[in-house]
Short mmCIF file of C-alpha atoms and ligand atoms in Angstrom, two decimals:
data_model
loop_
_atom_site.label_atom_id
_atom_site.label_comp_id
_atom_site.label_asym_id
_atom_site.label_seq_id
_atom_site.Cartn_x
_atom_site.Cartn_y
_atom_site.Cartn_z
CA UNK A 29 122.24 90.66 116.60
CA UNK A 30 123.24 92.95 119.37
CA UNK A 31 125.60 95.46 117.70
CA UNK A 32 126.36 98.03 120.09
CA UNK A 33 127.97 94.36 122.05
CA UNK A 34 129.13 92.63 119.13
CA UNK A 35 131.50 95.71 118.18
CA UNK A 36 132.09 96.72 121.56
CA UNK A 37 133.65 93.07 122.34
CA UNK A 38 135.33 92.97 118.98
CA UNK A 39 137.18 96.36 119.19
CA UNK A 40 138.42 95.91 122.83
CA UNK A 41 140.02 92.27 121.49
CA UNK A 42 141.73 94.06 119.04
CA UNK A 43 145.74 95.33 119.58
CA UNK A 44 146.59 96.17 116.56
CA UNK A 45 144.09 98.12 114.02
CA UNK A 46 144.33 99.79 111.12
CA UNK A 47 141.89 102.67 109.96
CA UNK A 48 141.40 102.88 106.29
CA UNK A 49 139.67 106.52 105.50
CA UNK A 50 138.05 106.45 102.25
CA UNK A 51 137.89 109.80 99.72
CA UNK A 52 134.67 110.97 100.45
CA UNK A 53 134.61 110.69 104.01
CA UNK A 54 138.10 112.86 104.47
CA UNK A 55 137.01 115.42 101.61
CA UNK A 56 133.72 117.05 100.76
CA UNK A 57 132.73 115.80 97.54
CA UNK A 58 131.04 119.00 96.87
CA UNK A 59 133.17 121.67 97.66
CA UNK A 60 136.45 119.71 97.16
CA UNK A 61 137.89 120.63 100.64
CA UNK A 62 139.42 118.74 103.51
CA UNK A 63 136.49 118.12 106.07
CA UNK A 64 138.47 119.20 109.36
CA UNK A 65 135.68 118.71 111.65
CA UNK A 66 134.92 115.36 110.95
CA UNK A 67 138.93 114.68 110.55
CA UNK A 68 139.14 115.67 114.29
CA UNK A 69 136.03 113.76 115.58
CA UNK A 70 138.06 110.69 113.95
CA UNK A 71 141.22 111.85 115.76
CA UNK A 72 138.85 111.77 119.30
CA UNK A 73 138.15 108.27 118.68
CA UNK A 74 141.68 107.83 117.84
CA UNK A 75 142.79 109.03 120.84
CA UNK A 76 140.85 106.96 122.96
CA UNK A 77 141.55 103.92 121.16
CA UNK A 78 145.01 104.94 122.04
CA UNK A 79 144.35 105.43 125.81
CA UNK A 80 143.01 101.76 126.18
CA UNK A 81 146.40 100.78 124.63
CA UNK A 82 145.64 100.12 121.07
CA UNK A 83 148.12 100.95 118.34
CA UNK A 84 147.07 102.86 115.49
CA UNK A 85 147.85 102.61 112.01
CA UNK A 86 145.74 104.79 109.23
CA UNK A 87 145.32 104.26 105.31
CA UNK A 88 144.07 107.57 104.06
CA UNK A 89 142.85 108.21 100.42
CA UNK A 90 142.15 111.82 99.63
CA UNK A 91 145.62 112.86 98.18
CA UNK A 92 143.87 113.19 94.86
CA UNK A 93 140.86 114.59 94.98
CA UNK A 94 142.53 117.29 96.93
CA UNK A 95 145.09 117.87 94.52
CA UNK A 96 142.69 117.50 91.57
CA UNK A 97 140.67 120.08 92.76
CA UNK A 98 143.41 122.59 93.59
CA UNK A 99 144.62 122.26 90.46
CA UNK A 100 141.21 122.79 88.66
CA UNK A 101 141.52 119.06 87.45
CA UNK A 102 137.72 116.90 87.34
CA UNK A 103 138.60 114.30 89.61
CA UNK A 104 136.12 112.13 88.04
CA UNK A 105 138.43 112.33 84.68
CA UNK A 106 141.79 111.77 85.82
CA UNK A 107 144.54 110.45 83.34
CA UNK A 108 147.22 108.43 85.17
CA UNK A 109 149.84 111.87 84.78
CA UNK A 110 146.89 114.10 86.04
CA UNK A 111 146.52 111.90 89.67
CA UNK A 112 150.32 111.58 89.64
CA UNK A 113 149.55 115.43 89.30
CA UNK A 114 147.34 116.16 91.62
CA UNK A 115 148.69 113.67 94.63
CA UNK A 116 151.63 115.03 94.35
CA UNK A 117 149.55 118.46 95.63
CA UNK A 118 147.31 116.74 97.71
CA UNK A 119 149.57 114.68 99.81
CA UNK A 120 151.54 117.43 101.16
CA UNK A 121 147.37 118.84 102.27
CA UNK A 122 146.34 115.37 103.84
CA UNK A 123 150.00 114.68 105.57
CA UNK A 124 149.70 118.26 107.03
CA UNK A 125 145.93 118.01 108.18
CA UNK A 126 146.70 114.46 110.21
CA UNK A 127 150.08 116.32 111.64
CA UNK A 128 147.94 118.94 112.70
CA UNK A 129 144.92 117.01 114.15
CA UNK A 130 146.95 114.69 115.24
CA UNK A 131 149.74 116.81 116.94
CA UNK A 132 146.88 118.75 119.03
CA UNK A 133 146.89 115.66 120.88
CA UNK A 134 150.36 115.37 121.43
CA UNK A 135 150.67 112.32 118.66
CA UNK A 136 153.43 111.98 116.02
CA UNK A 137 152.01 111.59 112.51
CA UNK A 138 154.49 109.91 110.24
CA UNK A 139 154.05 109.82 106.55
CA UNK A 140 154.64 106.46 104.56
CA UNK A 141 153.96 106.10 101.19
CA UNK A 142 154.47 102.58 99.46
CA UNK A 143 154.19 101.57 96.15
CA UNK A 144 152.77 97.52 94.95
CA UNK A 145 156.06 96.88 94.70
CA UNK A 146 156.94 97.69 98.74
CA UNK A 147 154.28 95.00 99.97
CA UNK A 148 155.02 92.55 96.89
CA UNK A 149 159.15 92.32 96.91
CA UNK A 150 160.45 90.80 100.10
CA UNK A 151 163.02 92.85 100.20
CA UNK A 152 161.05 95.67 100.57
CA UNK A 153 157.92 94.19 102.44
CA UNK A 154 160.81 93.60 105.24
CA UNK A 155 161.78 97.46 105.42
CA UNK A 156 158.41 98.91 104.95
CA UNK A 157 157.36 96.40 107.98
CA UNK A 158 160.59 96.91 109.96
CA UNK A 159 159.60 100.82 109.40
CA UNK A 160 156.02 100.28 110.70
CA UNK A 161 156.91 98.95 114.06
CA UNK A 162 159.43 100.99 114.68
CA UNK A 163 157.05 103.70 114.28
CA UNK A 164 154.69 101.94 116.55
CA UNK A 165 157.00 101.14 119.01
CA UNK A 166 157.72 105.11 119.27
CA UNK A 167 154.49 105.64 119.96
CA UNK A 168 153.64 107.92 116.62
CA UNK A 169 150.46 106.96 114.23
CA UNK A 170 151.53 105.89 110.67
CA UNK A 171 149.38 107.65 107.86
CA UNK A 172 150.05 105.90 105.15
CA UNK A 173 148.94 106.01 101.01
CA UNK A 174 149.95 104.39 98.16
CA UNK A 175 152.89 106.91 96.53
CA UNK A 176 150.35 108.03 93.86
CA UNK A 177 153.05 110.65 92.32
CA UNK A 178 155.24 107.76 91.22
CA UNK A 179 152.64 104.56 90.62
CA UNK A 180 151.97 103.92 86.94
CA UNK A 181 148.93 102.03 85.46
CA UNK A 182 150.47 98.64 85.81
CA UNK A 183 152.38 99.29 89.34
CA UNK A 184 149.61 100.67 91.33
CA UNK A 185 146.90 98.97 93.84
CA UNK A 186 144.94 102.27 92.40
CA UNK A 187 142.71 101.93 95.83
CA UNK A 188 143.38 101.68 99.12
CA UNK A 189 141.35 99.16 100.48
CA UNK A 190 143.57 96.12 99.36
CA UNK A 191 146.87 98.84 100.11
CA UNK A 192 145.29 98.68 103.45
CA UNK A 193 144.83 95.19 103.93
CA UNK A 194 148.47 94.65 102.89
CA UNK A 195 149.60 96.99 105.49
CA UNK A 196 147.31 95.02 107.66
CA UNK A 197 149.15 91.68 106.92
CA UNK A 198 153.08 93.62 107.32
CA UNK A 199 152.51 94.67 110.73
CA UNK A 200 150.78 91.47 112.01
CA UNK A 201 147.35 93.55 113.06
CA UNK A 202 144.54 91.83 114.12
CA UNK A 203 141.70 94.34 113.24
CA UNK A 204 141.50 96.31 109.64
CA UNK A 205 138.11 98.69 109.77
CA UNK A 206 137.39 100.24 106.27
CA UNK A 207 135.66 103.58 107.14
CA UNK A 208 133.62 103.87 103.83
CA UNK A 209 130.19 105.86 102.54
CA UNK A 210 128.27 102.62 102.86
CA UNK A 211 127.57 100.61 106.24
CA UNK A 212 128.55 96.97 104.86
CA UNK A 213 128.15 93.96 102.67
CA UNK A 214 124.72 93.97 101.15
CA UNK A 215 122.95 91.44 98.97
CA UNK A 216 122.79 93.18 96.03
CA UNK A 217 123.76 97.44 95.63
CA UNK A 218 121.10 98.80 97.85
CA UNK A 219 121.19 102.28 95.92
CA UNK A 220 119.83 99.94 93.25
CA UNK A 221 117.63 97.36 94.69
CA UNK A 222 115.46 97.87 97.32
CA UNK A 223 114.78 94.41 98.71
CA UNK A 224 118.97 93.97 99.22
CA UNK A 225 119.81 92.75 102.73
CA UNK A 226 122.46 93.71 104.80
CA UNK A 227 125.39 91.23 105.88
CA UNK A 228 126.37 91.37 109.34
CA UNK A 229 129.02 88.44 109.49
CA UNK A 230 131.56 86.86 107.02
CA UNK A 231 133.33 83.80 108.45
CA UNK A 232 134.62 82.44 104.88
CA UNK A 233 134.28 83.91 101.41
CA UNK A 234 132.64 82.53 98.51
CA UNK A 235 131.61 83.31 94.98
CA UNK A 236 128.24 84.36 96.11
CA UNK A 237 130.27 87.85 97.92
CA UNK A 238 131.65 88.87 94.78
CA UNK A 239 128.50 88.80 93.34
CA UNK A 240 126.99 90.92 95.90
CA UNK A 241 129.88 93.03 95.53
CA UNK A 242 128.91 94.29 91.94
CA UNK A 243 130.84 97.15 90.48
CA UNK A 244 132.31 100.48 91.92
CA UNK A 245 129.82 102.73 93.20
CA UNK A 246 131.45 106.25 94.36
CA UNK A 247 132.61 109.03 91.87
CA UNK A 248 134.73 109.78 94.39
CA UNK A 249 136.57 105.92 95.51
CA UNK A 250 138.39 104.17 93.33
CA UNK A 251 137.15 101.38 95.57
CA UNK A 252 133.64 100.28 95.09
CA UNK A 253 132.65 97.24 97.45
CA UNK A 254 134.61 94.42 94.82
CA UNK A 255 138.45 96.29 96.25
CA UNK A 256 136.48 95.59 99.66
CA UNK A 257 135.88 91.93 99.25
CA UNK A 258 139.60 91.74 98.17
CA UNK A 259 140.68 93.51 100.81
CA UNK A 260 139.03 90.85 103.27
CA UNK A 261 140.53 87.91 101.16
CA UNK A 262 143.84 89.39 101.84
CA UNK A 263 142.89 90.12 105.22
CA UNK A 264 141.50 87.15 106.49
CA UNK A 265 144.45 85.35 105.04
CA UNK A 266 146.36 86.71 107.52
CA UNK A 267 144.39 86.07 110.38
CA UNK A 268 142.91 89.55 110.40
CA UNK A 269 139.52 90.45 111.50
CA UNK A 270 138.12 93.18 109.10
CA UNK A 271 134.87 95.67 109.37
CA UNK A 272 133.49 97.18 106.52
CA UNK A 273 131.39 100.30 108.13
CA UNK A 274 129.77 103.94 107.36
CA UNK A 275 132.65 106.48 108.16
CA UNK A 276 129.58 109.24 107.16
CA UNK A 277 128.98 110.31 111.03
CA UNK A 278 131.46 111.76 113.46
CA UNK A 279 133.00 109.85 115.60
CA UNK A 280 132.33 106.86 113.85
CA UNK A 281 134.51 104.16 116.47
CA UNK A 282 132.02 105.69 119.50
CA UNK A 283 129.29 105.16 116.73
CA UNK A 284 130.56 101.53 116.70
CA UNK A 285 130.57 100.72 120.18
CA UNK A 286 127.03 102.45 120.60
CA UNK A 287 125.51 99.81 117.70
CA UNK A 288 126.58 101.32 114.68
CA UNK A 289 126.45 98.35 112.07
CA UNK A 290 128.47 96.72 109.94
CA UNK A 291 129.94 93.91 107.99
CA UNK A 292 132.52 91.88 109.64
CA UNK A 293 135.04 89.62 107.91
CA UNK A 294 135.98 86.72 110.78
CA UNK A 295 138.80 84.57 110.01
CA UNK A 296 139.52 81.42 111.30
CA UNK A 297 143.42 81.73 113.02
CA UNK A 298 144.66 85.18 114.56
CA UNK A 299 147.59 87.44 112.38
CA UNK A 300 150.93 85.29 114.62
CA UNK A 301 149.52 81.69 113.08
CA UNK A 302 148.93 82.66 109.80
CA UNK A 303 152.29 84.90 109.26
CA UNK A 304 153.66 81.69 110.95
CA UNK A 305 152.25 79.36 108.32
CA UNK A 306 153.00 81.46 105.59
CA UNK A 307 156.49 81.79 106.83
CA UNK A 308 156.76 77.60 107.33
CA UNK A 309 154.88 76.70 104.74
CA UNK A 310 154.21 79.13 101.85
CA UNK A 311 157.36 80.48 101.41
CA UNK A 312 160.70 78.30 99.82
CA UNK A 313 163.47 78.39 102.01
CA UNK A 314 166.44 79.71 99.45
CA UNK A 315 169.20 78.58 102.06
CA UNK A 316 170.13 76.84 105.03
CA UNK A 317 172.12 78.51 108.38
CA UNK A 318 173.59 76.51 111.17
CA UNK A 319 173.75 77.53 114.33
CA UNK A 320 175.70 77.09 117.35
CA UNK A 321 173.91 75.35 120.84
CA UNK A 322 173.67 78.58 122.37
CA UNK A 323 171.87 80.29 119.82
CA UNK A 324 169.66 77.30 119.72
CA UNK A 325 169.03 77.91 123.08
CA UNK A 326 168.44 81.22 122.48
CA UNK A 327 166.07 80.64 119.91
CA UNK A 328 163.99 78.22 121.97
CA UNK A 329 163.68 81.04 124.42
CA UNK A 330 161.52 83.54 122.24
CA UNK A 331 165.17 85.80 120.80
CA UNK A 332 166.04 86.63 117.75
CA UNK A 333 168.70 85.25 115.88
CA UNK A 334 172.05 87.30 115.33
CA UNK A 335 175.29 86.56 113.79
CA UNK A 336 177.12 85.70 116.37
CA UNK A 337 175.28 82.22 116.93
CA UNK A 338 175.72 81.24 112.88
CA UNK A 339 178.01 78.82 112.52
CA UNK A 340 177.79 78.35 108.34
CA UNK A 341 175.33 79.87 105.73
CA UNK A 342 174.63 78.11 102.51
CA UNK A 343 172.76 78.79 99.50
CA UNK A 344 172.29 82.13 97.50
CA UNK A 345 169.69 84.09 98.80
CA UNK A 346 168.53 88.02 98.98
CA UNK A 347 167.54 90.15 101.70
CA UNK A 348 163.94 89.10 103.21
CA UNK A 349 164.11 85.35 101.64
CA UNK A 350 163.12 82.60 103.69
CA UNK A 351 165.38 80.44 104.90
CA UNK A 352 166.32 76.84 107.07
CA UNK A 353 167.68 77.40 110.48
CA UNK A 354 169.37 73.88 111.11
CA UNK A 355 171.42 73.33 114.31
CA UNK A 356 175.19 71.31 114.35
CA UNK A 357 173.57 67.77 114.01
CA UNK A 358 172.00 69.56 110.57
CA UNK A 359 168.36 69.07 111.99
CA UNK A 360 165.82 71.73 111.34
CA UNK A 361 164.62 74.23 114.27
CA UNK A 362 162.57 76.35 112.10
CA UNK A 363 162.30 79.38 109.35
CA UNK A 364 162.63 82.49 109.10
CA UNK A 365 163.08 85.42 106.89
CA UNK A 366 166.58 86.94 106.70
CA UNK A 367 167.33 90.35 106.90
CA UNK A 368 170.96 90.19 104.77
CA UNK A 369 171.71 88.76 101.59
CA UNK A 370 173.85 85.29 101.78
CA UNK A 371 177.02 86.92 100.72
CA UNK A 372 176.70 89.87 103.68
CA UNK A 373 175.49 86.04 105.84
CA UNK A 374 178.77 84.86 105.03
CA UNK A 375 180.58 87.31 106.56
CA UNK A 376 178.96 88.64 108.94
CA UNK A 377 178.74 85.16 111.00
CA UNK A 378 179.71 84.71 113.75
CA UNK A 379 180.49 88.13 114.72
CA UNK A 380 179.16 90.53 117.70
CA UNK A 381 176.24 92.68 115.74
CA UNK A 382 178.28 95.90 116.71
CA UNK A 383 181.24 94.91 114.34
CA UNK A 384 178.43 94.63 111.28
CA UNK A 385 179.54 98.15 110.40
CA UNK A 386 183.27 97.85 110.06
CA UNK A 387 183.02 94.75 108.06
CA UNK A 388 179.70 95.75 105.62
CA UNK A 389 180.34 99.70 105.87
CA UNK A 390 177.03 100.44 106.95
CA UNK A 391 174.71 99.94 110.15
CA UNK A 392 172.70 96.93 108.97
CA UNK A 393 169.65 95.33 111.80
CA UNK A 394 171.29 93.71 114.51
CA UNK A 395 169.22 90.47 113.93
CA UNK A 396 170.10 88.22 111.37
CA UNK A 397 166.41 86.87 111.50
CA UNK A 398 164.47 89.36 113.92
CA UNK A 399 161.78 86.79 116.01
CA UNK A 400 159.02 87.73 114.39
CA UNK A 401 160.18 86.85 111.32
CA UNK A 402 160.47 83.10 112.40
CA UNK A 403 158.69 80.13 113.12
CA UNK A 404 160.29 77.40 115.00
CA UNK A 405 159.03 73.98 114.52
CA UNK A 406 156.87 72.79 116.72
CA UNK A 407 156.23 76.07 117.89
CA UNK A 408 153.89 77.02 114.38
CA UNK A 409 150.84 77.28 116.28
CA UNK A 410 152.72 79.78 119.06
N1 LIG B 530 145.58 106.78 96.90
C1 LIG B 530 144.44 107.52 96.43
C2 LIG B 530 144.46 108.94 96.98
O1 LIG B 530 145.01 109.21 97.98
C3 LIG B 530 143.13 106.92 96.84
C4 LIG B 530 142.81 105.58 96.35
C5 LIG B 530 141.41 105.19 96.80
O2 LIG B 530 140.48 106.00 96.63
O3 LIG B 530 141.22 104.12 97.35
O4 LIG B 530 143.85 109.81 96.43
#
């Protein structure tokens, strides 16, 4: 396999990506200190992912074994309150350091920090998403990390390759690279075994990869190559491609394209069918809104759906629930997930999205079910 065209082709198919920076690569596991130098090579490849119009989102681990070390805690030896400790120290380091690197380039960096909970409660997944794009639509690079200071044992993801997948699936991207200390997949831990073979390509995943995967390997990531396999599960279920390469040379996205290797994870659909299908099918639709023909309309053309079109609202459902979209003859046009709960629906319909305010007391979305959030039949494979 030709690697230096493999990834080339890969990455400039790719719209959406998200960077997941493990531990070790963003601080020295020796000296316990951000590693600036290679921090900015990233940022150069960042930047000219940027320039052929690529948005970028990163995952960055390091908030701990920063703070650990600043606070003359082993990081090997953490209890749960000494990382909730020591990220609460370190985050304020690594949010600074990508604000800085960043910001030499003229880029916004803008710190989110999400807990299980965020990417498991609709509610929530809906906001931390909404928040996403909107960052990405104002052209600033999200750096997010799981909120360490506030996880407990049984609330956490406690690594950030599956936090990173998640994030993956919430803003639709269609490329997830996990920058790690290890170039791949191999047959068995190559540290270990000698006669292990490297994986180059993962088109479906079976028992066989979890084997391969064995146990954590890094002092340093909570990760180990089993959070990896799970993190392509979760990717590839939503139509995301995802690379699992060595993050251990600078600029490690030019090292890519000039036949750096890896492990690719290949799904079968792309990120729009599969948040489609898990929107259609998946999901159960809590209640039913009617809308009028020129929402319908509206609908069929690509928009969003507001109040104004909604003609009735039934059933009892919360914020970010999936629900029917019938027209006046009752049959179904599709499904989406709503962004107000059905008693704010019931109000709300069939007024201009301006007057939201005055009737809820606060400045709620203007869509009722914002586009992306809905499939229209017919249209699932769209
Ligand atoms: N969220 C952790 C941190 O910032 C990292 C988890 C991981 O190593 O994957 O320190």
């Amino acid at each position: 396999m030709n690697f230096s065209t493999v990834n080339s082709e890969r990455l400039m198919q790719a719209r959406r990506v998200v960077l997941k920076i493990g531990s070790a690569l963003f601080v020295d596991q020796e000296l316990g200190v951000l590693r600036h130098q290679w921090l900015e090579s990233l940022c150069a490849d960042i930047v000219d992912m940027r320039e052929t119009g690529k948005e970028i989102i990163i995952v960055s681990s390091g908030a701990i074994a920063l703070g650990a070390r600043q606070l003359g805690i082993d990081p090997s030896h953490v209890r749960l309150e000494d990382s909730q400790a020591s990220a609460a120290v370190g985050q304020i380091q690594l949010a600074h350091a990508y604000q800085e690197v960043l910001g030499a380039h003229g880029i916004s960096a803008a710190q989110i920090l999400l807990t299980l909970d965020d990417s498991e409660n609709r509610r929530r997944y809906l906001n931390a998403s909404n928040t996403l794009l909107t960052l990405l639509q104002n052209d600033a690079v999200p750096v997010v990390n799981e909120n360490d200071t506030v996880a407990t044992q049984e609330i956490r993801y406690g690594d950030n390759d599956r936090l990173a997948a998640r994030v993956a699936q919430m803003v639709s991207a269609d490329c997830l690279i996990l920058l790690s200390d290890i170039d791949g997949l191999y047959t068995a831990d190559p540290s270990i075994d000698n006669n292990s073979n490297h994986i180059t390509e993962v088109t479906e995943l079976s028992d066989e990869h979890w084997e391969m995967a064995g146990g954590p390997r890094s002092s340093h990531a909570s990760g180990g190559m089993r959070t990896k396999i799970d993190a392509a599960r979760i990717a590839m279920g939503a139509g995301c491609r995802m690379l699992i390469t060595s993050g251990r040379v600078e600029r490690p996205i030019q090292a890519l394209r000039n036949g750096a290797r890896g492990t690719w994870f290949l799904p079968s659909s792309n990120p729009q069918t599969s948040r489609k299908q898990w929107i259609a099918g998946t999901l159960k639709p809590r209640g039913i809104i009617t809308v009028d023909d020129g929402a319908k309309a509206a609908l069929a053309a690509g928009r969003s759906l507001l109040p104004a079109g909604v003609t009735s609202v039934a059933g009892e459902f919360g914020r970010g629930e999936a629900v029917r979209v019938t027209d006046q003859s009752g049959s179904e046009l599709g499904r989406g997930l709503i962004a107000y709960t059905s008693d704010e629906a019931q109000v709300i319909m069939g007024l201009r999205s301006e007057a939201i305010e005055n009737i809820l007391g606060y400045r709620g979305r203007d869509e009722l079910i914002h586009r992306n959030d809905l499939t229209l039949i017919g249209h699932g494979s769209s």
